[in-house]
Amino acid sequence: MGKDMTVPCEDGMINLRVGAIILKDGQFLMVGNDREDYLYTVGGRIQFGETSEQAVIREVEEETGVHMDIDRLGFISEVYFFSDAPSHRGKMIYEISLIYYMKVPEDFSPVSEDFLEGEAKEHLRWVPVGDERRMYPEFFKTELQHPSYTVKHFVRDDRAVMTENKELQLEFGDTEWPLEYISHDRRIARGIVFDDDGNFYFMRANRDDLFGKVTHMETPGGGVEEGENLEEAVRRELSEEMGAEVEIICKLGLVSDYYNVIHRHNLTNYYLCRIVSFGEKHLTEAEISEFHLSTMKKTYEEAVQAYEDYAESPIGRLIARRELPMLKRAKEIIDRL
């Protein structure tokens, strides 16, 4: 077969894609990866020279290791969106997808839960019908509860929303400590947390380590654990540090920066989160006895001033540079809710 049917068009791209609906025992099969915090269909781009039916059969066999026949065409999806793929991040994509219901063998089980797409590792995930986790296409959440024999057409256009709420992508070097070498990356998920009264929530920490003897303020969050996606990580961190259950409004963006003093590259993903309720905290012994971690509630104006006050220390300046743009973007979005 030929090349994937991805066509450059002005400053963007056109994708022709197929997706497979694999339903079994009240669940459907989706795909995720270690970079993104959402799921997407089994499937991929149509290759030049094949029909959409040939493409979906090929994609299912490549990703699950099992040959399946087509049952019926279920959906035609048209989407305009801004790409978050590293190879063309920020480009406008117009994607047409033909999504087919597959005939699933009674004894079906994927040969492997993991597979390679180019150099990227992807994972198969069974999702209960009606599950509310983030996924594309979004209409799977409702449409797969009552499968239809009518072909349905869905159109989504993110251009207006993304023009206003496009995720921030920021990169900073460490201007406080000299660079010797960087030994590791750390994936981090943090929340810009607010309540319905217009207050924002932060963590205050006291430290006496390589960063100095200092008190600083930072948004709640921490490292992403193995097997977690980003949304799962931010929910867990906010529950542990604040005892908070939250509603995730949207992703605010990603900051790539460095802590030269500990030889680390930070990849910090920020989410806008609304407080639903408070419960019991689950702080670690180090967070209690070494960092004396505590929750701070501030108005937007108080938070901006606090970042400036804590920026008297090197670590405070690095945190403020990373977090003030995210706080500002959060305030802009909240004001439009």
mmCIF file of N, CA and C in Angstrom, residues 125-237:
data_model
loop_
_atom_site.group_PDB
_atom_site.id
_atom_site.type_symbol
_atom_site.label_atom_id
_atom_site.label_comp_id
_atom_site.label_asym_id
_atom_site.label_seq_id
_atom_site.Cartn_x
_atom_site.Cartn_y
_atom_site.Cartn_z
ATOM 1 N N ARG A 125 -6.898 -0.344 25.996
ATOM 2 C CA ARG A 125 -7.620 -0.197 27.259
ATOM 3 C C ARG A 125 -9.099 -0.531 27.060
ATOM 4 N N TRP A 126 -9.622 -1.449 27.875
ATOM 5 C CA TRP A 126 -11.064 -1.702 27.887
ATOM 6 C C TRP A 126 -11.752 -0.619 28.713
ATOM 7 N N VAL A 127 -12.796 -0.025 28.167
ATOM 8 C CA VAL A 127 -13.499 1.083 28.817
ATOM 9 C C VAL A 127 -14.961 0.700 28.986
ATOM 10 N N PRO A 128 -15.524 0.790 30.200
ATOM 11 C CA PRO A 128 -16.947 0.490 30.375
ATOM 12 C C PRO A 128 -17.820 1.460 29.575
ATOM 13 N N VAL A 129 -18.860 0.938 28.948
ATOM 14 C CA VAL A 129 -19.795 1.795 28.227
ATOM 15 C C VAL A 129 -20.376 2.825 29.203
ATOM 16 N N GLY A 130 -20.379 4.107 28.804
ATOM 17 C CA GLY A 130 -20.857 5.180 29.659
ATOM 18 C C GLY A 130 -19.786 5.816 30.512
ATOM 19 N N ASP A 131 -18.541 5.332 30.419
ATOM 20 C CA ASP A 131 -17.441 5.893 31.202
ATOM 21 C C ASP A 131 -17.244 7.363 30.842
ATOM 22 N N GLU A 132 -16.889 8.182 31.849
ATOM 23 C CA GLU A 132 -16.783 9.629 31.647
ATOM 24 C C GLU A 132 -15.355 10.119 31.469
ATOM 25 N N ARG A 133 -14.376 9.210 31.354
ATOM 26 C CA ARG A 133 -13.009 9.684 31.184
ATOM 27 C C ARG A 133 -12.861 10.381 29.833
ATOM 28 N N ARG A 134 -11.783 11.164 29.703
ATOM 29 C CA ARG A 134 -11.553 11.940 28.489
ATOM 30 C C ARG A 134 -11.223 11.007 27.334
ATOM 31 N N MET A 135 -11.956 11.157 26.216
ATOM 32 C CA MET A 135 -11.735 10.296 25.063
ATOM 33 C C MET A 135 -12.181 11.017 23.805
ATOM 34 N N TYR A 136 -11.653 10.545 22.675
ATOM 35 C CA TYR A 136 -12.055 11.039 21.363
ATOM 36 C C TYR A 136 -12.329 9.837 20.461
ATOM 37 N N PRO A 137 -13.481 9.823 19.766
ATOM 38 C CA PRO A 137 -14.488 10.881 19.745
ATOM 39 C C PRO A 137 -15.311 10.921 21.035
ATOM 40 N N GLU A 138 -15.707 12.125 21.423
ATOM 41 C CA GLU A 138 -16.438 12.307 22.677
ATOM 42 C C GLU A 138 -17.812 11.659 22.632
ATOM 43 N N PHE A 139 -18.402 11.552 21.425
ATOM 44 C CA PHE A 139 -19.763 11.008 21.350
ATOM 45 C C PHE A 139 -19.826 9.521 21.701
ATOM 46 N N PHE A 140 -18.687 8.836 21.800
ATOM 47 C CA PHE A 140 -18.703 7.440 22.257
ATOM 48 C C PHE A 140 -19.338 7.316 23.643
ATOM 49 N N LYS A 141 -19.174 8.333 24.490
ATOM 50 C CA LYS A 141 -19.685 8.268 25.859
ATOM 51 C C LYS A 141 -21.190 8.023 25.893
ATOM 52 N N THR A 142 -21.902 8.571 24.917
ATOM 53 C CA THR A 142 -23.365 8.437 24.893
ATOM 54 C C THR A 142 -23.835 7.461 23.817
ATOM 55 N N GLU A 143 -23.246 7.531 22.630
ATOM 56 C CA GLU A 143 -23.752 6.752 21.501
ATOM 57 C C GLU A 143 -23.569 5.254 21.689
ATOM 58 N N LEU A 144 -22.499 4.843 22.368
ATOM 59 C CA LEU A 144 -22.258 3.400 22.510
ATOM 60 C C LEU A 144 -23.111 2.773 23.606
ATOM 61 N N GLN A 145 -23.850 3.599 24.359
ATOM 62 C CA GLN A 145 -24.791 3.041 25.340
ATOM 63 C C GLN A 145 -25.986 2.406 24.643
ATOM 64 N N HIS A 146 -26.317 2.932 23.454
ATOM 65 C CA HIS A 146 -27.455 2.412 22.690
ATOM 66 C C HIS A 146 -27.057 2.365 21.216
ATOM 67 N N PRO A 147 -26.256 1.367 20.820
ATOM 68 C CA PRO A 147 -25.786 1.297 19.431
ATOM 69 C C PRO A 147 -26.940 1.294 18.434
ATOM 70 N N SER A 148 -26.742 2.036 17.340
ATOM 71 C CA SER A 148 -27.780 2.187 16.327
ATOM 72 C C SER A 148 -27.327 1.544 15.023
ATOM 73 N N TYR A 149 -28.282 1.175 14.194
ATOM 74 C CA TYR A 149 -27.973 0.679 12.857
ATOM 75 C C TYR A 149 -28.056 1.799 11.825
ATOM 76 N N THR A 150 -28.291 3.026 12.282
ATOM 77 C CA THR A 150 -28.285 4.193 11.416
ATOM 78 C C THR A 150 -26.893 4.823 11.428
ATOM 79 N N VAL A 151 -26.364 5.143 10.263
ATOM 80 C CA VAL A 151 -25.074 5.828 10.192
ATOM 81 C C VAL A 151 -25.276 7.277 10.642
ATOM 82 N N LYS A 152 -24.498 7.700 11.639
ATOM 83 C CA LYS A 152 -24.639 9.049 12.187
ATOM 84 C C LYS A 152 -23.429 9.902 11.826
ATOM 85 N N HIS A 153 -23.690 11.185 11.631
ATOM 86 C CA HIS A 153 -22.663 12.136 11.197
ATOM 87 C C HIS A 153 -22.459 13.173 12.307
ATOM 88 N N PHE A 154 -21.217 13.298 12.790
ATOM 89 C CA PHE A 154 -20.885 14.254 13.843
ATOM 90 C C PHE A 154 -19.825 15.228 13.336
ATOM 91 N N VAL A 155 -19.987 16.500 13.702
ATOM 92 C CA VAL A 155 -19.019 17.539 13.350
ATOM 93 C C VAL A 155 -18.592 18.252 14.620
ATOM 94 N N ARG A 156 -17.274 18.384 14.815
ATOM 95 C CA ARG A 156 -16.739 19.154 15.945
ATOM 96 C C ARG A 156 -15.723 20.165 15.410
ATOM 97 N N ASP A 157 -15.824 21.392 15.893
ATOM 98 C CA ASP A 157 -14.931 22.452 15.418
ATOM 99 C C ASP A 157 -14.334 23.153 16.625
ATOM 100 N N ASP A 158 -13.058 22.875 16.890
ATOM 101 C CA ASP A 158 -12.385 23.449 18.056
ATOM 102 C C ASP A 158 -11.747 24.801 17.769
ATOM 103 N N ARG A 159 -11.897 25.325 16.557
ATOM 104 C CA ARG A 159 -11.137 26.524 16.207
ATOM 105 C C ARG A 159 -11.485 27.713 17.079
ATOM 106 N N ALA A 160 -12.777 27.975 17.281
ATOM 107 C CA ALA A 160 -13.152 29.138 18.090
ATOM 108 C C ALA A 160 -12.732 28.960 19.540
ATOM 109 N N VAL A 161 -12.981 27.760 20.096
ATOM 110 C CA VAL A 161 -12.633 27.505 21.497
ATOM 111 C C VAL A 161 -11.125 27.556 21.700
ATOM 112 N N MET A 162 -10.372 26.912 20.799
ATOM 113 C CA MET A 162 -8.933 26.843 20.972
ATOM 114 C C MET A 162 -8.249 28.174 20.741
ATOM 115 N N THR A 163 -8.864 29.033 19.893
ATOM 116 C CA THR A 163 -8.288 30.363 19.717
ATOM 117 C C THR A 163 -8.305 31.112 21.029
ATOM 118 N N GLU A 164 -9.385 30.920 21.822
ATOM 119 C CA GLU A 164 -9.497 31.604 23.107
ATOM 120 C C GLU A 164 -8.738 30.865 24.205
ATOM 121 N N ASN A 165 -8.805 29.511 24.201
ATOM 122 C CA ASN A 165 -8.298 28.722 25.323
ATOM 123 C C ASN A 165 -7.135 27.815 24.934
ATOM 124 N N LYS A 166 -6.384 28.169 23.918
ATOM 125 C CA LYS A 166 -5.306 27.308 23.464
ATOM 126 C C LYS A 166 -4.307 27.083 24.596
ATOM 127 N N GLU A 167 -3.894 25.825 24.746
ATOM 128 C CA GLU A 167 -2.969 25.481 25.823
ATOM 129 C C GLU A 167 -1.656 26.233 25.673
ATOM 130 N N LEU A 168 -1.133 26.674 26.812
ATOM 131 C CA LEU A 168 0.171 27.324 26.816
ATOM 132 C C LEU A 168 1.272 26.281 26.680
ATOM 133 N N GLN A 169 2.286 26.595 25.916
ATOM 134 C CA GLN A 169 3.468 25.750 25.773
ATOM 135 C C GLN A 169 4.671 26.635 26.089
ATOM 136 N N LEU A 170 5.255 26.472 27.276
ATOM 137 C CA LEU A 170 6.322 27.356 27.729
ATOM 138 C C LEU A 170 7.603 26.572 27.978
ATOM 139 N N GLU A 171 8.734 27.197 27.668
ATOM 140 C CA GLU A 171 10.039 26.586 27.896
ATOM 141 C C GLU A 171 10.949 27.601 28.570
ATOM 142 N N PHE A 172 11.611 27.174 29.640
ATOM 143 C CA PHE A 172 12.525 28.042 30.373
ATOM 144 C C PHE A 172 13.795 27.282 30.722
ATOM 145 N N GLY A 173 14.916 27.963 30.696
ATOM 146 C CA GLY A 173 16.141 27.429 31.262
ATOM 147 C C GLY A 173 16.230 27.807 32.730
ATOM 148 N N ASP A 174 17.198 27.244 33.422
ATOM 149 C CA ASP A 174 17.445 27.564 34.831
ATOM 150 C C ASP A 174 18.476 28.693 34.882
ATOM 151 N N THR A 175 18.027 29.875 35.293
ATOM 152 C CA THR A 175 18.914 31.035 35.366
ATOM 153 C C THR A 175 19.485 31.244 36.768
ATOM 154 N N GLU A 176 19.215 30.312 37.685
ATOM 155 C CA GLU A 176 19.630 30.483 39.082
ATOM 156 C C GLU A 176 20.870 29.657 39.438
ATOM 157 N N TRP A 177 20.988 28.468 38.877
ATOM 158 C CA TRP A 177 22.117 27.593 39.179
ATOM 159 C C TRP A 177 22.828 27.221 37.878
ATOM 160 N N PRO A 178 24.142 27.043 37.904
ATOM 161 C CA PRO A 178 24.878 26.688 36.686
ATOM 162 C C PRO A 178 24.535 25.282 36.222
ATOM 163 N N LEU A 179 24.560 25.087 34.907
ATOM 164 C CA LEU A 179 24.283 23.777 34.318
ATOM 165 C C LEU A 179 25.550 22.931 34.301
ATOM 166 N N GLU A 180 25.489 21.764 34.933
ATOM 167 C CA GLU A 180 26.568 20.779 34.845
ATOM 168 C C GLU A 180 26.156 19.661 33.888
ATOM 169 N N TYR A 181 25.035 19.043 34.203
ATOM 170 C CA TYR A 181 24.462 18.020 33.333
ATOM 171 C C TYR A 181 23.025 17.784 33.788
ATOM 172 N N ILE A 182 22.207 17.219 32.911
ATOM 173 C CA ILE A 182 20.838 16.830 33.234
ATOM 174 C C ILE A 182 20.774 15.308 33.193
ATOM 175 N N SER A 183 20.366 14.703 34.301
ATOM 176 C CA SER A 183 20.389 13.246 34.400
ATOM 177 C C SER A 183 19.027 12.593 34.170
ATOM 178 N N HIS A 184 17.933 13.358 34.320
ATOM 179 C CA HIS A 184 16.634 12.704 34.203
ATOM 180 C C HIS A 184 15.524 13.724 33.948
ATOM 181 N N ASP A 185 14.431 13.218 33.393
ATOM 182 C CA ASP A 185 13.189 13.984 33.221
ATOM 183 C C ASP A 185 12.209 13.580 34.321
ATOM 184 N N ARG A 186 11.325 14.508 34.672
ATOM 185 C CA ARG A 186 10.230 14.168 35.589
ATOM 186 C C ARG A 186 8.920 14.695 35.033
ATOM 187 N N ARG A 187 7.964 13.765 34.809
ATOM 188 C CA ARG A 187 6.618 14.161 34.379
ATOM 189 C C ARG A 187 5.807 14.515 35.612
ATOM 190 N N ILE A 188 5.187 15.699 35.574
ATOM 191 C CA ILE A 188 4.509 16.255 36.736
ATOM 192 C C ILE A 188 3.113 16.715 36.320
ATOM 193 N N ALA A 189 2.146 16.546 37.212
ATOM 194 C CA ALA A 189 0.786 17.044 36.997
ATOM 195 C C ALA A 189 0.416 17.950 38.164
ATOM 196 N N ARG A 190 -0.014 19.182 37.854
ATOM 197 C CA ARG A 190 -0.389 20.150 38.895
ATOM 198 C C ARG A 190 -1.741 20.778 38.557
ATOM 199 N N GLY A 191 -2.400 21.264 39.603
ATOM 200 C CA GLY A 191 -3.699 21.891 39.420
ATOM 201 C C GLY A 191 -3.687 23.356 39.815
ATOM 202 N N ILE A 192 -4.255 24.196 38.961
ATOM 203 C CA ILE A 192 -4.654 25.546 39.370
ATOM 204 C C ILE A 192 -6.070 25.372 39.912
ATOM 205 N N VAL A 193 -6.207 25.402 41.225
ATOM 206 C CA VAL A 193 -7.436 24.977 41.898
ATOM 207 C C VAL A 193 -8.205 26.204 42.382
ATOM 208 N N PHE A 194 -9.504 26.243 42.074
ATOM 209 C CA PHE A 194 -10.330 27.380 42.480
ATOM 210 C C PHE A 194 -11.671 26.890 43.016
ATOM 211 N N ASP A 195 -12.351 27.772 43.742
ATOM 212 C CA ASP A 195 -13.695 27.451 44.225
ATOM 213 C C ASP A 195 -14.703 28.435 43.647
ATOM 214 N N ASP A 196 -15.957 28.225 43.953
ATOM 215 C CA ASP A 196 -17.020 29.052 43.372
ATOM 216 C C ASP A 196 -17.062 30.460 43.956
ATOM 217 N N ASP A 197 -16.283 30.721 45.001
ATOM 218 C CA ASP A 197 -16.218 32.067 45.582
ATOM 219 C C ASP A 197 -15.055 32.884 45.022
ATOM 220 N N GLY A 198 -14.335 32.320 44.044
ATOM 221 C CA GLY A 198 -13.252 33.061 43.422
ATOM 222 C C GLY A 198 -11.910 32.926 44.118
ATOM 223 N N ASN A 199 -11.787 31.966 45.028
ATOM 224 C CA ASN A 199 -10.515 31.752 45.724
ATOM 225 C C ASN A 199 -9.671 30.708 44.986
ATOM 226 N N PHE A 200 -8.356 30.829 45.125
ATOM 227 C CA PHE A 200 -7.408 29.860 44.572
ATOM 228 C C PHE A 200 -6.669 29.179 45.720
ATOM 229 N N TYR A 201 -6.221 27.941 45.483
ATOM 230 C CA TYR A 201 -5.599 27.145 46.530
ATOM 231 C C TYR A 201 -4.168 26.757 46.129
ATOM 232 N N PHE A 202 -3.252 26.885 47.104
ATOM 233 C CA PHE A 202 -1.836 26.630 46.872
ATOM 234 C C PHE A 202 -1.264 25.852 48.056
ATOM 235 N N MET A 203 -0.045 25.344 47.867
ATOM 236 C CA MET A 203 0.658 24.662 48.934
ATOM 237 C C MET A 203 1.843 25.521 49.375
ATOM 238 N N ARG A 204 2.004 25.618 50.677
ATOM 239 C CA ARG A 204 3.155 26.307 51.258
ATOM 240 C C ARG A 204 4.110 25.254 51.808
ATOM 241 N N ALA A 205 5.401 25.387 51.491
ATOM 242 C CA ALA A 205 6.392 24.413 51.926
ATOM 243 C C ALA A 205 7.609 25.116 52.512
ATOM 244 N N ASN A 206 8.145 24.535 53.581
ATOM 245 C CA ASN A 206 9.429 24.974 54.138
ATOM 246 C C ASN A 206 10.478 23.933 53.776
ATOM 247 N N ARG A 207 11.617 24.393 53.274
ATOM 248 C CA ARG A 207 12.641 23.421 52.903
ATOM 249 C C ARG A 207 14.019 23.901 53.327
ATOM 250 N N ASP A 208 14.880 22.929 53.560
ATOM 251 C CA ASP A 208 16.281 23.198 53.896
ATOM 252 C C ASP A 208 17.093 22.103 53.209
ATOM 253 N N ASP A 209 17.442 22.340 51.939
ATOM 254 C CA ASP A 209 18.103 21.318 51.135
ATOM 255 C C ASP A 209 18.957 22.006 50.084
ATOM 256 N N LEU A 210 19.198 21.358 48.971
ATOM 257 C CA LEU A 210 20.045 21.936 47.927
ATOM 258 C C LEU A 210 19.467 23.234 47.360
ATOM 259 N N PHE A 211 18.154 23.406 47.461
ATOM 260 C CA PHE A 211 17.524 24.633 46.979
ATOM 261 C C PHE A 211 17.691 25.795 47.954
ATOM 262 N N GLY A 212 18.179 25.510 49.168
ATOM 263 C CA GLY A 212 18.370 26.536 50.178
ATOM 264 C C GLY A 212 17.400 26.367 51.334
ATOM 265 N N LYS A 213 17.586 27.180 52.342
ATOM 266 C CA LYS A 213 16.656 27.218 53.472
ATOM 267 C C LYS A 213 15.628 28.297 53.168
ATOM 268 N N VAL A 214 14.438 27.872 52.802
ATOM 269 C CA VAL A 214 13.497 28.817 52.212
ATOM 270 C C VAL A 214 12.061 28.320 52.399
ATOM 271 N N THR A 215 11.131 29.254 52.408
ATOM 272 C CA THR A 215 9.695 28.973 52.348
ATOM 273 C C THR A 215 9.182 29.433 50.989
ATOM 274 N N HIS A 216 8.376 28.599 50.341
ATOM 275 C CA HIS A 216 7.851 28.999 49.034
ATOM 276 C C HIS A 216 6.425 28.505 48.851
ATOM 277 N N MET A 217 5.754 29.047 47.849
ATOM 278 C CA MET A 217 4.384 28.692 47.496
ATOM 279 C C MET A 217 4.377 28.063 46.110
ATOM 280 N N GLU A 218 3.559 27.025 45.954
ATOM 281 C CA GLU A 218 3.484 26.336 44.668
ATOM 282 C C GLU A 218 2.099 25.724 44.532
ATOM 283 N N THR A 219 1.663 25.501 43.307
ATOM 284 C CA THR A 219 0.385 24.832 43.103
ATOM 285 C C THR A 219 0.468 23.381 43.573
ATOM 286 N N PRO A 220 -0.641 22.797 44.008
ATOM 287 C CA PRO A 220 -0.619 21.392 44.429
ATOM 288 C C PRO A 220 -0.389 20.470 43.239
ATOM 289 N N GLY A 221 0.335 19.395 43.489
ATOM 290 C CA GLY A 221 0.607 18.427 42.431
ATOM 291 C C GLY A 221 1.905 17.705 42.699
ATOM 292 N N GLY A 222 2.314 16.884 41.754
ATOM 293 C CA GLY A 222 3.547 16.126 41.918
ATOM 294 C C GLY A 222 3.773 15.182 40.764
ATOM 295 N N GLY A 223 4.676 14.247 40.943
ATOM 296 C CA GLY A 223 5.085 13.342 39.881
ATOM 297 C C GLY A 223 3.994 12.366 39.474
ATOM 298 N N VAL A 224 3.974 12.060 38.183
ATOM 299 C CA VAL A 224 3.035 11.087 37.631
ATOM 300 C C VAL A 224 3.586 9.689 37.907
ATOM 301 N N GLU A 225 2.770 8.837 38.516
ATOM 302 C CA GLU A 225 3.212 7.495 38.847
ATOM 303 C C GLU A 225 3.019 6.542 37.674
ATOM 304 N N GLU A 226 3.754 5.434 37.695
ATOM 305 C CA GLU A 226 3.683 4.455 36.615
ATOM 306 C C GLU A 226 2.251 3.934 36.485
ATOM 307 N N GLY A 227 1.768 3.906 35.265
ATOM 308 C CA GLY A 227 0.423 3.407 34.996
ATOM 309 C C GLY A 227 -0.663 4.459 35.058
ATOM 310 N N GLU A 228 -0.333 5.675 35.505
ATOM 311 C CA GLU A 228 -1.310 6.757 35.585
ATOM 312 C C GLU A 228 -1.300 7.583 34.306
ATOM 313 N N ASN A 229 -2.458 8.113 33.922
ATOM 314 C CA ASN A 229 -2.455 9.195 32.956
ATOM 315 C C ASN A 229 -2.421 10.510 33.723
ATOM 316 N N LEU A 230 -2.326 11.623 33.009
ATOM 317 C CA LEU A 230 -2.125 12.910 33.670
ATOM 318 C C LEU A 230 -3.321 13.316 34.532
ATOM 319 N N GLU A 231 -4.537 13.076 34.035
ATOM 320 C CA GLU A 231 -5.715 13.459 34.818
ATOM 321 C C GLU A 231 -5.821 12.623 36.090
ATOM 322 N N GLU A 232 -5.526 11.340 35.996
ATOM 323 C CA GLU A 232 -5.528 10.494 37.195
ATOM 324 C C GLU A 232 -4.491 10.985 38.200
ATOM 325 N N ALA A 233 -3.331 11.412 37.689
ATOM 326 C CA ALA A 233 -2.270 11.891 38.572
ATOM 327 C C ALA A 233 -2.672 13.169 39.291
ATOM 328 N N VAL A 234 -3.258 14.120 38.569
ATOM 329 C CA VAL A 234 -3.602 15.386 39.221
ATOM 330 C C VAL A 234 -4.725 15.180 40.235
ATOM 331 N N ARG A 235 -5.680 14.311 39.939
ATOM 332 C CA ARG A 235 -6.748 14.027 40.915
ATOM 333 C C ARG A 235 -6.163 13.394 42.181
ATOM 334 N N ARG A 236 -5.250 12.427 41.994
ATOM 335 C CA ARG A 236 -4.646 11.776 43.162
ATOM 336 C C ARG A 236 -3.847 12.772 43.990
ATOM 337 N N GLU A 237 -3.032 13.590 43.343
ATOM 338 C CA GLU A 237 -2.202 14.555 44.074
ATOM 339 C C GLU A 237 -3.060 15.560 44.849
#
